[in-house]
Amino acid sequence: TTRICVVGDSVAFGWGVGQQEMFSEVLERALQRRRKVEVLNFGVPAYNMTQIAVVVRQRVLDFDPDLVLVAHSLNDVGEPWYPFKTDSLLALRAEHWLSRYSALGMWVRLQLGSMPGRTGRPNFHQWYNNRLIPSWRDYIRALGDIAASTRARKVPVLVVLLPVWLGLDGRYQHLSEHRQVKEEVTRAGLPFWDLLPEFQGPGGRRYNKTFDFIHPHRQGHARIGYNRRCCWADGTHSMHG
């Protein structure tokens, strides 16, 4: 059995779609047409690259994977994302309850987090235009950590960069950030593939029909899972792109 471990943030986790619609599930079904494969999902909502690296080192490698697939979102460079910045235990419990048990509460939570000027909306330009901030240095170290820990166990890695799910059918606003991620991932010695070209075009808008611009719709997950490079089936890891 070939074992692929997917790591990442809420997109890898499958936020906004059903379990069978998550790209890790789609990928497993696609690969099982050719061989016996299992895809294990270690995605955690709101995690950044530093936390993802810890998951790889302390959890994923214990499962002896044949491939680690890192689903990289642009906001993984920043600090862990929480729509409500608060130290109040009561507020945190209320947020947790609303997110878990109320569809309306979930909708309000995400809308507040994505409003301009709110702390929950990722400021990509601020993160990428200032490489002196602590989160950027932590990001570089995290990439090196993933490279070192997987290399020590001789486990192949593929870093797949996911787009922001807005502007895919027109003028996309984050090309500079994509270039910077490719530069740093490649410098860390990790195989890299940018998914943006796979989603750009007249039909790009259909991939984002969830609560916000961070998470793809089920069609987006299906496109990721059925993609030719995510469908890793030949046992190699020479997947630079």
Coordinates of C-alpha atoms in Angstrom, one line a residue:
T1 CA 0.0 0.0 0.0
T2 CA 1.3 3.4 -0.9
R3 CA 0.7 5.9 1.9
I4 CA 0.4 9.7 1.2
C5 CA 0.1 12.1 4.1
V6 CA -1.5 15.5 3.5
V7 CA -0.6 18.4 5.8
G8 CA -1.7 21.9 5.8
D9 CA -4.3 24.4 7.2
S10 CA -8.1 24.6 6.9
V11 CA -8.0 24.0 3.1
A12 CA -6.3 20.7 3.6
F13 CA -8.7 20.0 6.5
G14 CA -11.6 20.5 4.1
W15 CA -13.3 23.5 5.6
G16 CA -16.6 24.2 3.9
V17 CA -17.0 20.9 2.1
G18 CA -18.1 17.4 3.1
Q19 CA -15.7 14.7 4.0
Q20 CA -16.0 12.8 0.7
E21 CA -15.5 16.1 -1.1
M22 CA -12.1 16.9 0.5
F23 CA -9.3 16.9 -2.0
S24 CA -7.5 14.2 0.0
E25 CA -10.4 11.9 -0.3
V26 CA -10.7 12.7 -4.0
L27 CA -7.0 12.0 -4.5
E28 CA -7.3 8.7 -2.7
R29 CA -10.2 7.6 -5.0
A30 CA -8.3 8.7 -8.1
L31 CA -5.1 6.9 -7.2
Q32 CA -6.9 3.7 -6.2
R33 CA -7.8 3.2 -9.8
R34 CA -4.2 2.3 -10.4
R35 CA -2.9 0.8 -7.2
K36 CA -3.6 0.3 -3.5
V37 CA -3.3 3.7 -1.9
E38 CA -4.3 5.4 1.3
V39 CA -4.3 9.2 1.8
L40 CA -4.1 10.4 5.4
N41 CA -5.2 13.9 6.2
F42 CA -3.4 15.9 8.9
G43 CA -4.8 19.3 8.0
V44 CA -5.5 21.6 11.0
P45 CA -7.6 24.8 10.6
A46 CA -5.7 28.1 11.3
Y47 CA -2.2 26.4 11.3
N48 CA 0.7 28.3 9.8
M49 CA 3.9 26.7 8.3
T50 CA 5.7 26.6 11.6
Q51 CA 2.9 24.5 13.1
I52 CA 2.7 22.4 9.9
A53 CA 6.4 21.6 10.2
V54 CA 5.8 20.3 13.8
V55 CA 3.0 18.1 12.6
V56 CA 5.3 16.6 9.9
R57 CA 8.1 16.0 12.4
Q58 CA 6.2 14.8 15.4
R59 CA 3.1 13.1 13.8
V60 CA 3.3 12.4 10.1
L61 CA 6.7 10.7 9.9
D62 CA 5.6 8.1 12.5
F63 CA 3.2 6.8 9.9
D64 CA 6.0 5.9 7.5
P65 CA 4.6 7.8 4.5
D66 CA 5.7 7.2 0.9
L67 CA 5.0 10.9 0.2
V68 CA 4.3 14.0 2.3
L69 CA 2.0 16.4 0.4
V70 CA 2.2 20.0 1.8
A71 CA -0.9 22.0 0.9
H72 CA 0.5 25.5 1.1
S73 CA -1.9 28.5 1.3
L74 CA -0.6 32.0 1.1
N75 CA -1.6 32.9 4.6
D76 CA 0.6 30.1 6.0
V77 CA 3.4 32.6 6.0
G78 CA 1.7 34.7 8.7
E79 CA 0.7 34.0 12.3
P80 CA -2.0 31.5 13.1
W81 CA -5.3 33.0 12.0
Y82 CA -8.2 33.6 14.4
P83 CA -11.1 35.9 13.5
F84 CA -11.5 37.1 17.0
K85 CA -8.3 38.2 18.8
T86 CA -9.2 37.9 22.5
D87 CA -7.9 36.5 25.8
S88 CA -11.4 36.1 27.2
L89 CA -12.1 32.4 27.9
L90 CA -15.8 33.1 27.8
A91 CA -15.5 34.7 24.3
L92 CA -13.4 31.8 23.0
R93 CA -15.9 29.3 24.3
A94 CA -18.8 31.2 22.7
E95 CA -16.9 31.3 19.4
H96 CA -16.2 27.6 19.6
W97 CA -19.9 26.8 20.3
L98 CA -21.2 29.0 17.5
S99 CA -18.7 27.5 15.0
R100 CA -19.6 23.9 15.9
Y101 CA -23.3 24.0 16.4
S102 CA -24.7 27.0 14.5
A103 CA -24.6 27.5 10.7
L104 CA -25.6 31.1 11.2
G105 CA -22.8 31.5 13.9
M106 CA -20.3 30.1 11.5
W107 CA -21.4 32.4 8.7
V108 CA -21.1 35.5 11.0
R109 CA -17.7 34.4 12.3
L110 CA -16.3 34.1 8.8
Q111 CA -17.9 37.3 7.6
L112 CA -16.4 39.3 10.5
G113 CA -13.1 37.7 9.9
S114 CA -13.0 38.6 6.2
M115 CA -14.2 42.3 6.5
P116 CA -11.6 44.8 5.5
G117 CA -9.8 46.3 8.5
R118 CA -10.6 43.3 10.7
T119 CA -7.7 41.3 12.2
G120 CA -9.1 38.1 10.7
R121 CA -8.5 39.1 7.1
P122 CA -5.1 38.0 6.0
N123 CA -2.9 40.9 4.9
F124 CA -0.8 39.1 2.3
H125 CA 1.0 42.2 1.1
Q126 CA 2.1 43.1 4.7
W127 CA 3.5 39.7 5.3
Y128 CA 5.4 39.3 2.0
N129 CA 6.6 42.9 1.7
N130 CA 8.4 42.9 5.0
R131 CA 10.8 39.9 5.4
L132 CA 12.1 41.3 8.7
I133 CA 8.9 40.4 10.6
P134 CA 9.2 37.4 13.0
S135 CA 6.6 35.3 11.1
W136 CA 8.6 35.5 7.9
R137 CA 11.7 34.3 9.6
D138 CA 9.7 31.5 11.3
Y139 CA 8.4 30.5 7.9
I140 CA 11.8 30.1 6.4
R141 CA 12.9 28.0 9.4
A142 CA 9.8 25.9 9.1
L143 CA 10.5 25.1 5.4
G144 CA 14.0 24.1 6.4
D145 CA 12.6 21.9 9.2
I146 CA 10.3 20.1 6.8
A147 CA 13.2 19.5 4.4
A148 CA 15.5 18.3 7.2
S149 CA 13.1 16.0 8.9
T150 CA 11.8 14.3 5.8
R151 CA 15.3 14.0 4.3
A152 CA 16.5 12.3 7.5
R153 CA 13.8 9.7 7.0
K154 CA 14.2 9.6 3.2
V155 CA 10.6 10.6 2.6
P156 CA 9.7 12.5 -0.6
V157 CA 7.9 15.8 -0.2
L158 CA 5.8 17.9 -2.6
V159 CA 4.8 21.4 -1.7
V160 CA 1.6 22.4 -3.6
L161 CA 0.8 26.1 -3.5
L162 CA -2.9 26.9 -3.5
P163 CA -4.2 30.2 -4.9
V164 CA -6.4 32.8 -3.3
W165 CA -9.9 32.0 -4.6
L166 CA -10.7 35.4 -5.9
G167 CA -9.8 37.0 -9.2
L168 CA -9.1 33.7 -10.9
D169 CA -11.2 34.6 -13.8
G170 CA -9.7 38.1 -14.2
R171 CA -6.9 40.1 -12.7
Y172 CA -5.3 38.0 -10.0
Q173 CA -3.7 40.1 -7.3
H174 CA -1.1 37.8 -5.7
L175 CA 1.4 36.9 -8.4
S176 CA 4.2 38.5 -6.4
E177 CA 3.5 36.3 -3.4
H178 CA 3.4 33.2 -5.5
R179 CA 6.9 34.0 -6.9
Q180 CA 8.2 34.6 -3.4
V181 CA 6.9 31.3 -2.1
K182 CA 8.4 29.4 -5.0
E183 CA 11.7 31.1 -4.3
E184 CA 11.8 30.2 -0.7
V185 CA 10.5 26.6 -1.1
T186 CA 13.0 26.0 -3.8
R187 CA 15.8 27.5 -1.7
A188 CA 14.9 25.0 1.0
G189 CA 15.4 22.2 -1.4
L190 CA 11.7 21.1 -1.5
P191 CA 9.9 20.1 -4.7
F192 CA 7.4 22.7 -5.6
W193 CA 4.3 23.1 -7.7
D194 CA 2.1 26.1 -8.1
L195 CA -1.6 25.3 -8.7
L196 CA -2.5 28.8 -9.9
P197 CA -2.3 28.1 -13.6
E198 CA -4.6 25.1 -13.2
F199 CA -7.4 27.4 -11.9
Q200 CA -7.0 30.6 -13.8
G201 CA -9.4 31.3 -16.7
P202 CA -13.0 32.2 -17.6
G203 CA -14.4 29.6 -15.2
G204 CA -12.2 30.4 -12.3
R205 CA -15.0 32.0 -10.2
R206 CA -16.8 28.7 -9.8
Y207 CA -14.1 27.3 -7.5
N208 CA -15.0 29.8 -4.7
K209 CA -18.6 29.4 -3.4
T210 CA -17.9 29.0 0.3
F211 CA -18.0 31.5 3.1
D212 CA -14.9 33.4 2.2
F213 CA -12.0 33.8 -0.3
I214 CA -9.6 31.4 1.5
H215 CA -11.5 28.2 1.0
P216 CA -12.4 26.5 -2.3
H217 CA -15.8 25.0 -3.1
R218 CA -16.1 21.2 -3.7
Q219 CA -15.3 21.8 -7.4
G220 CA -12.0 23.3 -6.3
H221 CA -11.2 20.3 -4.1
A222 CA -12.1 18.0 -7.0
R223 CA -9.8 19.9 -9.3
I224 CA -6.9 19.6 -6.8
G225 CA -7.5 15.9 -6.1
Y226 CA -7.8 14.8 -9.7
N227 CA -4.8 16.9 -10.9
R228 CA -2.1 15.1 -12.7
R229 CA 0.7 16.1 -10.3
C230 CA -1.2 15.5 -7.1
C231 CA -2.0 12.1 -8.6
W232 CA 1.4 10.8 -7.6
A233 CA 1.5 7.2 -8.8
D234 CA 5.0 6.4 -10.3
G235 CA 6.9 6.2 -7.0
T236 CA 9.2 9.1 -7.9
H237 CA 9.5 12.6 -6.4
S238 CA 11.0 14.6 -9.2
M239 CA 8.0 16.9 -9.3
H240 CA 9.5 20.4 -9.5
G241 CA 7.3 22.9 -11.4

